PDB file of C-alpha atoms in Angstrom:
ATOM      1  CA  SER A   1      -0.048   0.061  -0.127  1.00  0.00           C
ATOM      2  CA  GLY A   2       3.141   2.690  -0.161  1.00  0.00           C
ATOM      3  CA  GLN A   3       3.608   2.166   3.393  1.00  0.00           C
ATOM      4  CA  LEU A   4       7.357   2.254   3.022  1.00  0.00           C
ATOM      5  CA  GLY A   5       7.616   5.631   1.465  1.00  0.00           C
ATOM      6  CA  ILE A   6      10.076   4.614  -1.066  1.00  0.00           C
ATOM      7  CA  SER A   7       7.996   5.628  -4.460  1.00  0.00           C
ATOM      8  CA  SER A   8       6.950   1.613  -4.662  1.00  0.00           C
ATOM      9  CA  THR A   9       4.545  -1.100  -3.522  1.00  0.00           C
ATOM     10  CA  ALA A  10       7.076  -3.405  -3.703  1.00  0.00           C
ATOM     11  CA  ALA A  11       8.059  -5.566  -0.443  1.00  0.00           C
ATOM     12  CA  GLN A  12      11.497  -4.691   1.093  1.00  0.00           C
ATOM     13  CA  PRO A  13      13.397  -7.432   2.932  1.00  0.00           C
ATOM     14  CA  ARG A  14      16.099  -4.974   4.329  1.00  0.00           C
ATOM     15  CA  PRO A  15      15.873  -1.535   5.841  1.00  0.00           C
ATOM     16  CA  VAL A  16      15.485   1.344   2.813  1.00  0.00           C
ATOM     17  CA  ALA A  17      16.043   4.958   3.495  1.00  0.00           C
ATOM     18  CA  VAL A  18      13.125   7.195   3.371  1.00  0.00           C
ATOM     19  CA  SER A  19      13.482  10.515   2.423  1.00  0.00           C
ATOM     20  CA  ALA A  20      10.769  13.101   1.550  1.00  0.00           C
ATOM     21  CA  GLY A  21      10.979  13.213  -2.202  1.00  0.00           C
ATOM     22  CA  ALA A  22      11.331  16.870  -3.827  1.00  0.00           C
ATOM     23  CA  ALA A  23      11.549  18.546  -0.664  1.00  0.00           C
ATOM     24  CA  GLY A  24      14.536  16.599   0.240  1.00  0.00           C
ATOM     25  CA  VAL A  25      13.970  16.032   3.869  1.00  0.00           C
ATOM     26  CA  VAL A  26      16.639  12.952   5.053  1.00  0.00           C
ATOM     27  CA  SER A  27      16.475  13.557   8.772  1.00  0.00           C
ATOM     28  CA  TRP A  28      13.571  12.523  11.009  1.00  0.00           C
ATOM     29  CA  LYS A  29      12.761  12.541  14.443  1.00  0.00           C
ATOM     30  CA  ALA A  30       9.952  10.451  15.335  1.00  0.00           C
ATOM     31  CA  VAL A  31       7.990   8.199  13.440  1.00  0.00           C
ATOM     32  CA  ALA A  32       4.723   6.032  13.715  1.00  0.00           C
ATOM     33  CA  ALA A  33       3.637   2.850  12.247  1.00  0.00           C
ATOM     34  CA  GLY A  34      -0.264   2.127  11.679  1.00  0.00           C
ATOM     35  CA  SER A  35      -1.776  -0.798   9.991  1.00  0.00           C
ATOM     36  CA  PHE A  36      -1.086   0.202   6.384  1.00  0.00           C
ATOM     37  CA  TYR A  37       0.131   3.869   6.703  1.00  0.00           C
ATOM     38  CA  THR A  38       3.349   5.857   8.265  1.00  0.00           C
ATOM     39  CA  VAL A  39       3.099   9.167   9.719  1.00  0.00           C
ATOM     40  CA  ALA A  40       7.081  10.809  10.751  1.00  0.00           C
ATOM     41  CA  VAL A  41       7.679  14.313  11.906  1.00  0.00           C
ATOM     42  CA  ALA A  42      11.143  15.452  10.325  1.00  0.00           C
ATOM     43  CA  THR A  43      13.638  17.443  12.708  1.00  0.00           C
ATOM     44  CA  ASP A  44      12.454  20.539  11.268  1.00  0.00           C
ATOM     45  CA  GLY A  45       8.934  19.941  13.121  1.00  0.00           C
ATOM     46  CA  THR A  46       7.291  19.438   9.317  1.00  0.00           C
ATOM     47  CA  MET A  47       5.023  16.167   9.533  1.00  0.00           C
ATOM     48  CA  TRP A  48       4.707  13.616   6.334  1.00  0.00           C
ATOM     49  CA  SER A  49       2.664  10.470   5.732  1.00  0.00           C
ATOM     50  CA  TRP A  50       2.410   7.891   3.097  1.00  0.00           C
ATOM     51  CA  GLY A  51       0.722   4.524   2.433  1.00  0.00           C
ATOM     52  CA  ALA A  52      -3.250   3.826   2.251  1.00  0.00           C
ATOM     53  CA  ASP A  53      -5.782   6.402   3.106  1.00  0.00           C
ATOM     54  CA  SER A  54      -9.422   5.345   3.523  1.00  0.00           C
ATOM     55  CA  PHE A  55     -10.790   7.311   6.181  1.00  0.00           C
ATOM     56  CA  GLY A  56      -8.109  10.815   6.390  1.00  0.00           C
ATOM     57  CA  GLN A  57      -5.691   8.656   8.414  1.00  0.00           C
ATOM     58  CA  LEU A  58      -2.754  10.286   5.964  1.00  0.00           C
ATOM     59  CA  GLY A  59      -3.879  14.172   7.261  1.00  0.00           C
ATOM     60  CA  THR A  60      -3.151  15.393   4.174  1.00  0.00           C
ATOM     61  CA  GLY A  61      -7.232  16.400   3.381  1.00  0.00           C
ATOM     62  CA  LEU A  62      -7.651  13.762   0.909  1.00  0.00           C
ATOM     63  CA  LEU A  63     -11.083  12.088   1.129  1.00  0.00           C
ATOM     64  CA  ALA A  64     -11.129   8.372  -0.400  1.00  0.00           C
ATOM     65  CA  PRO A  65     -14.499   7.676  -2.387  1.00  0.00           C
ATOM     66  CA  THR A  66     -16.914   5.731  -0.134  1.00  0.00           C
ATOM     67  CA  GLY A  67     -15.519   2.010   0.492  1.00  0.00           C
ATOM     68  CA  GLY A  68     -12.394   3.027  -1.543  1.00  0.00           C
ATOM     69  CA  VAL A  69      -8.957   3.994  -0.687  1.00  0.00           C
ATOM     70  CA  ILE A  70      -6.252   6.548  -1.754  1.00  0.00           C
ATOM     71  CA  LEU A  71      -2.548   5.363  -1.870  1.00  0.00           C
ATOM     72  CA  GLN A  72       0.298   7.106  -1.672  1.00  0.00           C
ATOM     73  CA  ASP A  73       3.921   5.588  -2.020  1.00  0.00           C
ATOM     74  CA  GLN A  74       5.913   8.809  -0.832  1.00  0.00           C
ATOM     75  CA  PRO A  75       5.923  11.089   1.925  1.00  0.00           C
ATOM     76  CA  THR A  76       3.393  13.640   1.292  1.00  0.00           C
ATOM     77  CA  GLN A  77       3.332  16.911   3.856  1.00  0.00           C
ATOM     78  CA  ILE A  78       0.637  17.485   6.559  1.00  0.00           C
ATOM     79  CA  THR A  79      -0.308  21.060   7.237  1.00  0.00           C
ATOM     80  CA  GLY A  80       1.492  22.771  10.214  1.00  0.00           C
ATOM     81  CA  THR A  81       4.547  22.769  11.709  1.00  0.00           C
ATOM     82  CA  ASP A  82       6.466  22.709  15.041  1.00  0.00           C
ATOM     83  CA  TYR A  83       5.292  18.943  15.434  1.00  0.00           C
ATOM     84  CA  ASP A  84       7.202  16.687  18.050  1.00  0.00           C
ATOM     85  CA  GLN A  85       5.754  13.297  18.621  1.00  0.00           C
ATOM     86  CA  VAL A  86       3.429  11.322  16.624  1.00  0.00           C
ATOM     87  CA  ALA A  87       1.276   8.317  17.256  1.00  0.00           C
ATOM     88  CA  ALA A  88      -0.513   6.373  14.415  1.00  0.00           C
ATOM     89  CA  GLY A  89      -3.263   3.589  14.968  1.00  0.00           C
ATOM     90  CA  PRO A  90      -5.309   1.534  12.325  1.00  0.00           C
ATOM     91  CA  LEU A  91      -7.684   4.237  10.839  1.00  0.00           C
ATOM     92  CA  HIS A  92      -6.499   7.441  13.240  1.00  0.00           C
ATOM     93  CA  ALA A  93      -3.374   9.440  14.579  1.00  0.00           C
ATOM     94  CA  CYS A  94      -2.295  12.027  16.643  1.00  0.00           C
ATOM     95  CA  ALA A  95       0.530  14.158  17.344  1.00  0.00           C
ATOM     96  CA  THR A  96       1.567  16.747  20.054  1.00  0.00           C
ATOM     97  CA  GLN A  97       3.541  20.373  18.939  1.00  0.00           C
ATOM     98  CA  THR A  98       6.356  21.576  20.583  1.00  0.00           C
ATOM     99  CA  THR A  99       4.130  24.397  21.548  1.00  0.00           C
ATOM    100  CA  GLY A 100       1.738  21.772  23.968  1.00  0.00           C
ATOM    101  CA  ALA A 101      -1.062  21.625  21.301  1.00  0.00           C
ATOM    102  CA  LEU A 102      -2.306  18.171  20.559  1.00  0.00           C
ATOM    103  CA  TRP A 103      -3.874  17.198  16.958  1.00  0.00           C
ATOM    104  CA  CYS A 104      -5.759  14.324  15.583  1.00  0.00           C
ATOM    105  CA  TRP A 105      -7.029  13.349  12.445  1.00  0.00           C
ATOM    106  CA  GLY A 106      -8.565  10.289  10.431  1.00  0.00           C
ATOM    107  CA  LEU A 107     -11.553   8.399  11.544  1.00  0.00           C
ATOM    108  CA  GLY A 108     -13.721   9.961  14.475  1.00  0.00           C
ATOM    109  CA  SER A 109     -16.708   7.549  14.759  1.00  0.00           C
ATOM    110  CA  THR A 110     -16.428   6.815  18.189  1.00  0.00           C
ATOM    111  CA  GLY A 111     -15.049   9.840  19.662  1.00  0.00           C
ATOM    112  CA  GLN A 112     -11.106   8.910  18.979  1.00  0.00           C
ATOM    113  CA  LEU A 113     -10.304  12.488  17.590  1.00  0.00           C
ATOM    114  CA  GLY A 114     -11.043  14.032  20.733  1.00  0.00           C
ATOM    115  CA  ARG A 115     -13.467  16.723  19.980  1.00  0.00           C
ATOM    116  CA  GLY A 116     -16.204  15.946  21.666  1.00  0.00           C
ATOM    117  CA  GLY A 117     -18.392  14.530  18.639  1.00  0.00           C
ATOM    118  CA  ASN A 118     -18.016  11.431  16.539  1.00  0.00           C
ATOM    119  CA  THR A 119     -16.892  13.389  13.322  1.00  0.00           C
ATOM    120  CA  SER A 120     -14.261  12.361  11.250  1.00  0.00           C
ATOM    121  CA  SER A 121     -11.215  14.874   9.967  1.00  0.00           C
ATOM    122  CA  THR A 122      -8.799  14.392   6.571  1.00  0.00           C
ATOM    123  CA  VAL A 123      -6.622  17.029   8.645  1.00  0.00           C
ATOM    124  CA  PRO A 124      -5.214  17.650  11.695  1.00  0.00           C
ATOM    125  CA  VAL A 125      -7.756  19.372  14.066  1.00  0.00           C
ATOM    126  CA  PRO A 126      -7.435  20.441  17.541  1.00  0.00           C
ATOM    127  CA  ALA A 127      -8.301  17.423  20.330  1.00  0.00           C
ATOM    128  CA  ALA A 128      -9.146  16.738  23.888  1.00  0.00           C
ATOM    129  CA  ALA A 129     -11.907  19.251  25.492  1.00  0.00           C
ATOM    130  CA  ALA A 130      -9.425  21.117  27.448  1.00  0.00           C
ATOM    131  CA  THR A 131      -7.469  22.943  24.514  1.00  0.00           C
ATOM    132  CA  ALA A 132      -6.010  24.968  27.314  1.00  0.00           C
ATOM    133  CA  LEU A 133      -3.838  22.079  28.595  1.00  0.00           C
ATOM    134  CA  SER A 134      -0.203  21.288  27.485  1.00  0.00           C
ATOM    135  CA  TRP A 135       0.776  18.189  25.886  1.00  0.00           C
ATOM    136  CA  SER A 136       3.938  16.380  25.555  1.00  0.00           C
ATOM    137  CA  GLU A 137       2.749  12.529  24.636  1.00  0.00           C
ATOM    138  CA  VAL A 138      -0.011  10.542  22.769  1.00  0.00           C
ATOM    139  CA  GLY A 139      -0.480   7.389  22.169  1.00  0.00           C
ATOM    140  CA  VAL A 140      -3.490   5.535  19.849  1.00  0.00           C
ATOM    141  CA  GLY A 141      -5.544   2.437  19.962  1.00  0.00           C
ATOM    142  CA  ASN A 142      -7.751   0.921  17.861  1.00  0.00           C
ATOM    143  CA  ALA A 143     -10.611   3.088  18.174  1.00  0.00           C
ATOM    144  CA  HIS A 144      -9.321   5.313  21.519  1.00  0.00           C
ATOM    145  CA  THR A 145      -6.950   7.654  22.629  1.00  0.00           C
ATOM    146  CA  CYS A 146      -4.705   8.816  25.486  1.00  0.00           C
ATOM    147  CA  ALA A 147      -2.236  11.438  26.335  1.00  0.00           C
ATOM    148  CA  ARG A 148      -0.110  12.886  28.886  1.00  0.00           C
ATOM    149  CA  THR A 149      -0.042  16.571  29.518  1.00  0.00           C
ATOM    150  CA  THR A 150       3.128  18.231  30.461  1.00  0.00           C
ATOM    151  CA  ALA A 151       1.801  18.283  34.106  1.00  0.00           C
ATOM    152  CA  GLY A 152       1.500  14.747  33.923  1.00  0.00           C
ATOM    153  CA  GLU A 153      -2.091  13.841  33.868  1.00  0.00           C
ATOM    154  CA  ILE A 154      -3.159  11.142  31.390  1.00  0.00           C
ATOM    155  CA  TRP A 155      -6.426  12.248  29.742  1.00  0.00           C
ATOM    156  CA  CYS A 156      -8.237   9.257  27.359  1.00  0.00           C
ATOM    157  CA  TRP A 157     -11.275   9.468  24.953  1.00  0.00           C
ATOM    158  CA  GLY A 158     -12.867   7.320  22.397  1.00  0.00           C
ATOM    159  CA  PHE A 159     -14.718   3.664  21.895  1.00  0.00           C
ATOM    160  CA  ASP A 160     -14.620   2.220  25.327  1.00  0.00           C
ATOM    161  CA  GLU A 161     -16.490  -1.261  24.934  1.00  0.00           C
ATOM    162  CA  VAL A 162     -13.807  -2.856  27.988  1.00  0.00           C
ATOM    163  CA  GLY A 163     -12.631  -0.233  29.855  1.00  0.00           C
ATOM    164  CA  GLN A 164      -9.832   1.185  27.656  1.00  0.00           C
ATOM    165  CA  VAL A 165     -10.390   4.777  28.121  1.00  0.00           C
ATOM    166  CA  GLY A 166      -9.844   4.139  31.837  1.00  0.00           C
ATOM    167  CA  GLN A 167     -13.109   6.206  33.005  1.00  0.00           C
ATOM    168  CA  GLY A 168     -14.732   3.567  34.998  1.00  0.00           C
ATOM    169  CA  GLN A 169     -17.433   1.010  33.283  1.00  0.00           C
ATOM    170  CA  GLY A 170     -17.144   0.647  29.526  1.00  0.00           C
ATOM    171  CA  ALA A 171     -19.744   2.340  28.011  1.00  0.00           C
ATOM    172  CA  GLY A 172     -19.296   3.192  23.887  1.00  0.00           C
ATOM    173  CA  SER A 173     -18.088   6.084  23.104  1.00  0.00           C
ATOM    174  CA  ARG A 174     -16.457   8.498  25.890  1.00  0.00           C
ATOM    175  CA  PRO A 175     -15.454  12.191  25.628  1.00  0.00           C
ATOM    176  CA  PRO A 176     -12.321  13.308  27.050  1.00  0.00           C
ATOM    177  CA  GLY A 177     -11.688  12.900  30.811  1.00  0.00           C
ATOM    178  CA  GLN A 178      -8.653  12.452  33.381  1.00  0.00           C
ATOM    179  CA  VAL A 179      -7.547   9.062  34.191  1.00  0.00           C
ATOM    180  CA  LEU A 180      -4.542   9.439  36.192  1.00  0.00           C
ATOM    181  CA  ALA A 181      -2.997  12.686  37.927  1.00  0.00           C
ATOM    182  CA  VAL A 182       0.357  11.909  37.937  1.00  0.00           C
ATOM    183  CA  ALA A 183       2.669  10.103  35.274  1.00  0.00           C
ATOM    184  CA  SER A 184       5.823   9.603  33.989  1.00  0.00           C
ATOM    185  CA  THR A 185       4.707   8.273  30.142  1.00  0.00           C
ATOM    186  CA  LEU A 186       2.185   6.132  28.623  1.00  0.00           C
ATOM    187  CA  ALA A 187       1.627   3.321  25.906  1.00  0.00           C
ATOM    188  CA  VAL A 188      -1.645   2.565  24.232  1.00  0.00           C
ATOM    189  CA  GLY A 189      -2.091  -0.852  22.899  1.00  0.00           C
ATOM    190  CA  GLY A 190      -5.384  -2.168  20.693  1.00  0.00           C
ATOM    191  CA  ARG A 191      -7.967  -2.392  23.646  1.00  0.00           C
ATOM    192  CA  HIS A 192      -5.904  -1.216  26.791  1.00  0.00           C
ATOM    193  CA  THR A 193      -3.622   1.020  28.036  1.00  0.00           C
ATOM    194  CA  CYS A 194      -0.580   1.445  30.702  1.00  0.00           C
ATOM    195  CA  ALA A 195       1.041   4.100  32.246  1.00  0.00           C
ATOM    196  CA  LEU A 196       3.833   4.723  34.703  1.00  0.00           C
ATOM    197  CA  ASP A 197       3.423   7.237  37.679  1.00  0.00           C
ATOM    198  CA  GLU A 198       5.936   9.263  38.980  1.00  0.00           C
ATOM    199  CA  ALA A 199       6.833   6.537  41.897  1.00  0.00           C
ATOM    200  CA  GLY A 200       7.563   4.276  39.543  1.00  0.00           C
ATOM    201  CA  LEU A 201       4.298   1.883  39.717  1.00  0.00           C
ATOM    202  CA  LEU A 202       2.577   0.817  36.433  1.00  0.00           C
ATOM    203  CA  TRP A 203      -1.327   0.914  36.058  1.00  0.00           C
ATOM    204  CA  CYS A 204      -3.012  -1.045  32.923  1.00  0.00           C
ATOM    205  CA  TRP A 205      -6.642  -0.815  32.123  1.00  0.00           C
ATOM    206  CA  GLY A 206      -8.904  -2.081  29.250  1.00  0.00           C
ATOM    207  CA  ASP A 207      -9.031  -5.421  27.659  1.00  0.00           C
ATOM    208  CA  ALA A 208      -7.559  -8.340  30.239  1.00  0.00           C
ATOM    209  CA  ASP A 209      -8.217 -11.109  27.663  1.00  0.00           C
ATOM    210  CA  HIS A 210      -5.085 -13.063  27.132  1.00  0.00           C
ATOM    211  CA  GLY A 211      -3.500 -11.827  30.257  1.00  0.00           C
ATOM    212  CA  ARG A 212      -2.381  -8.226  28.711  1.00  0.00           C
ATOM    213  CA  LEU A 213      -2.961  -6.630  32.183  1.00  0.00           C
ATOM    214  CA  ALA A 214      -1.154  -8.939  34.527  1.00  0.00           C
ATOM    215  CA  LEU A 215      -3.464  -8.721  37.447  1.00  0.00           C
ATOM    216  CA  ASP A 216      -3.162 -12.129  39.116  1.00  0.00           C
TER     217      ASP A 216
END
């Protein structure tokens, strides 16, 4: 699907360097791999994506035909600058900026973009209900999102059928809400989430199938 960003859809059995086409970007500082697409941040703060786009997950403003897909086999720039960290799920992605802003794009049918509704977007849109907060890290699951503020708060939103949003009993789509008060980092899986607090304790919530929460 072009997710390697090398102007080809051929599989590569060995690592191949990616450059951002005519722009000549060869130095990168962050990367995230979705199901059939990739998003990366260059050292100059620009953000680029490539691969398959069916619900706007490339963030470049493209709108695939209903039931169809758009393929980009080389990096295409996403609007905006000063991007810092990026996370990619199957059909949506999010990124922080050095300014502390948080942006999400792609499929939003279960509130995973953090806008307080269930709309999708083909370009980055401000995420989370509390836009006054400053964000330093974000993680993306199958259909939910969690992010950490610069103060260490963990907030989550999106689809919550098994408690992966961490706000109590799972109940479908959830708006942004605080889960932990102080944390140093987080990790988001398909249907579960984990975070480390500043005391070194590890907290997990969501789907416990296959023992992924290590409750025993």
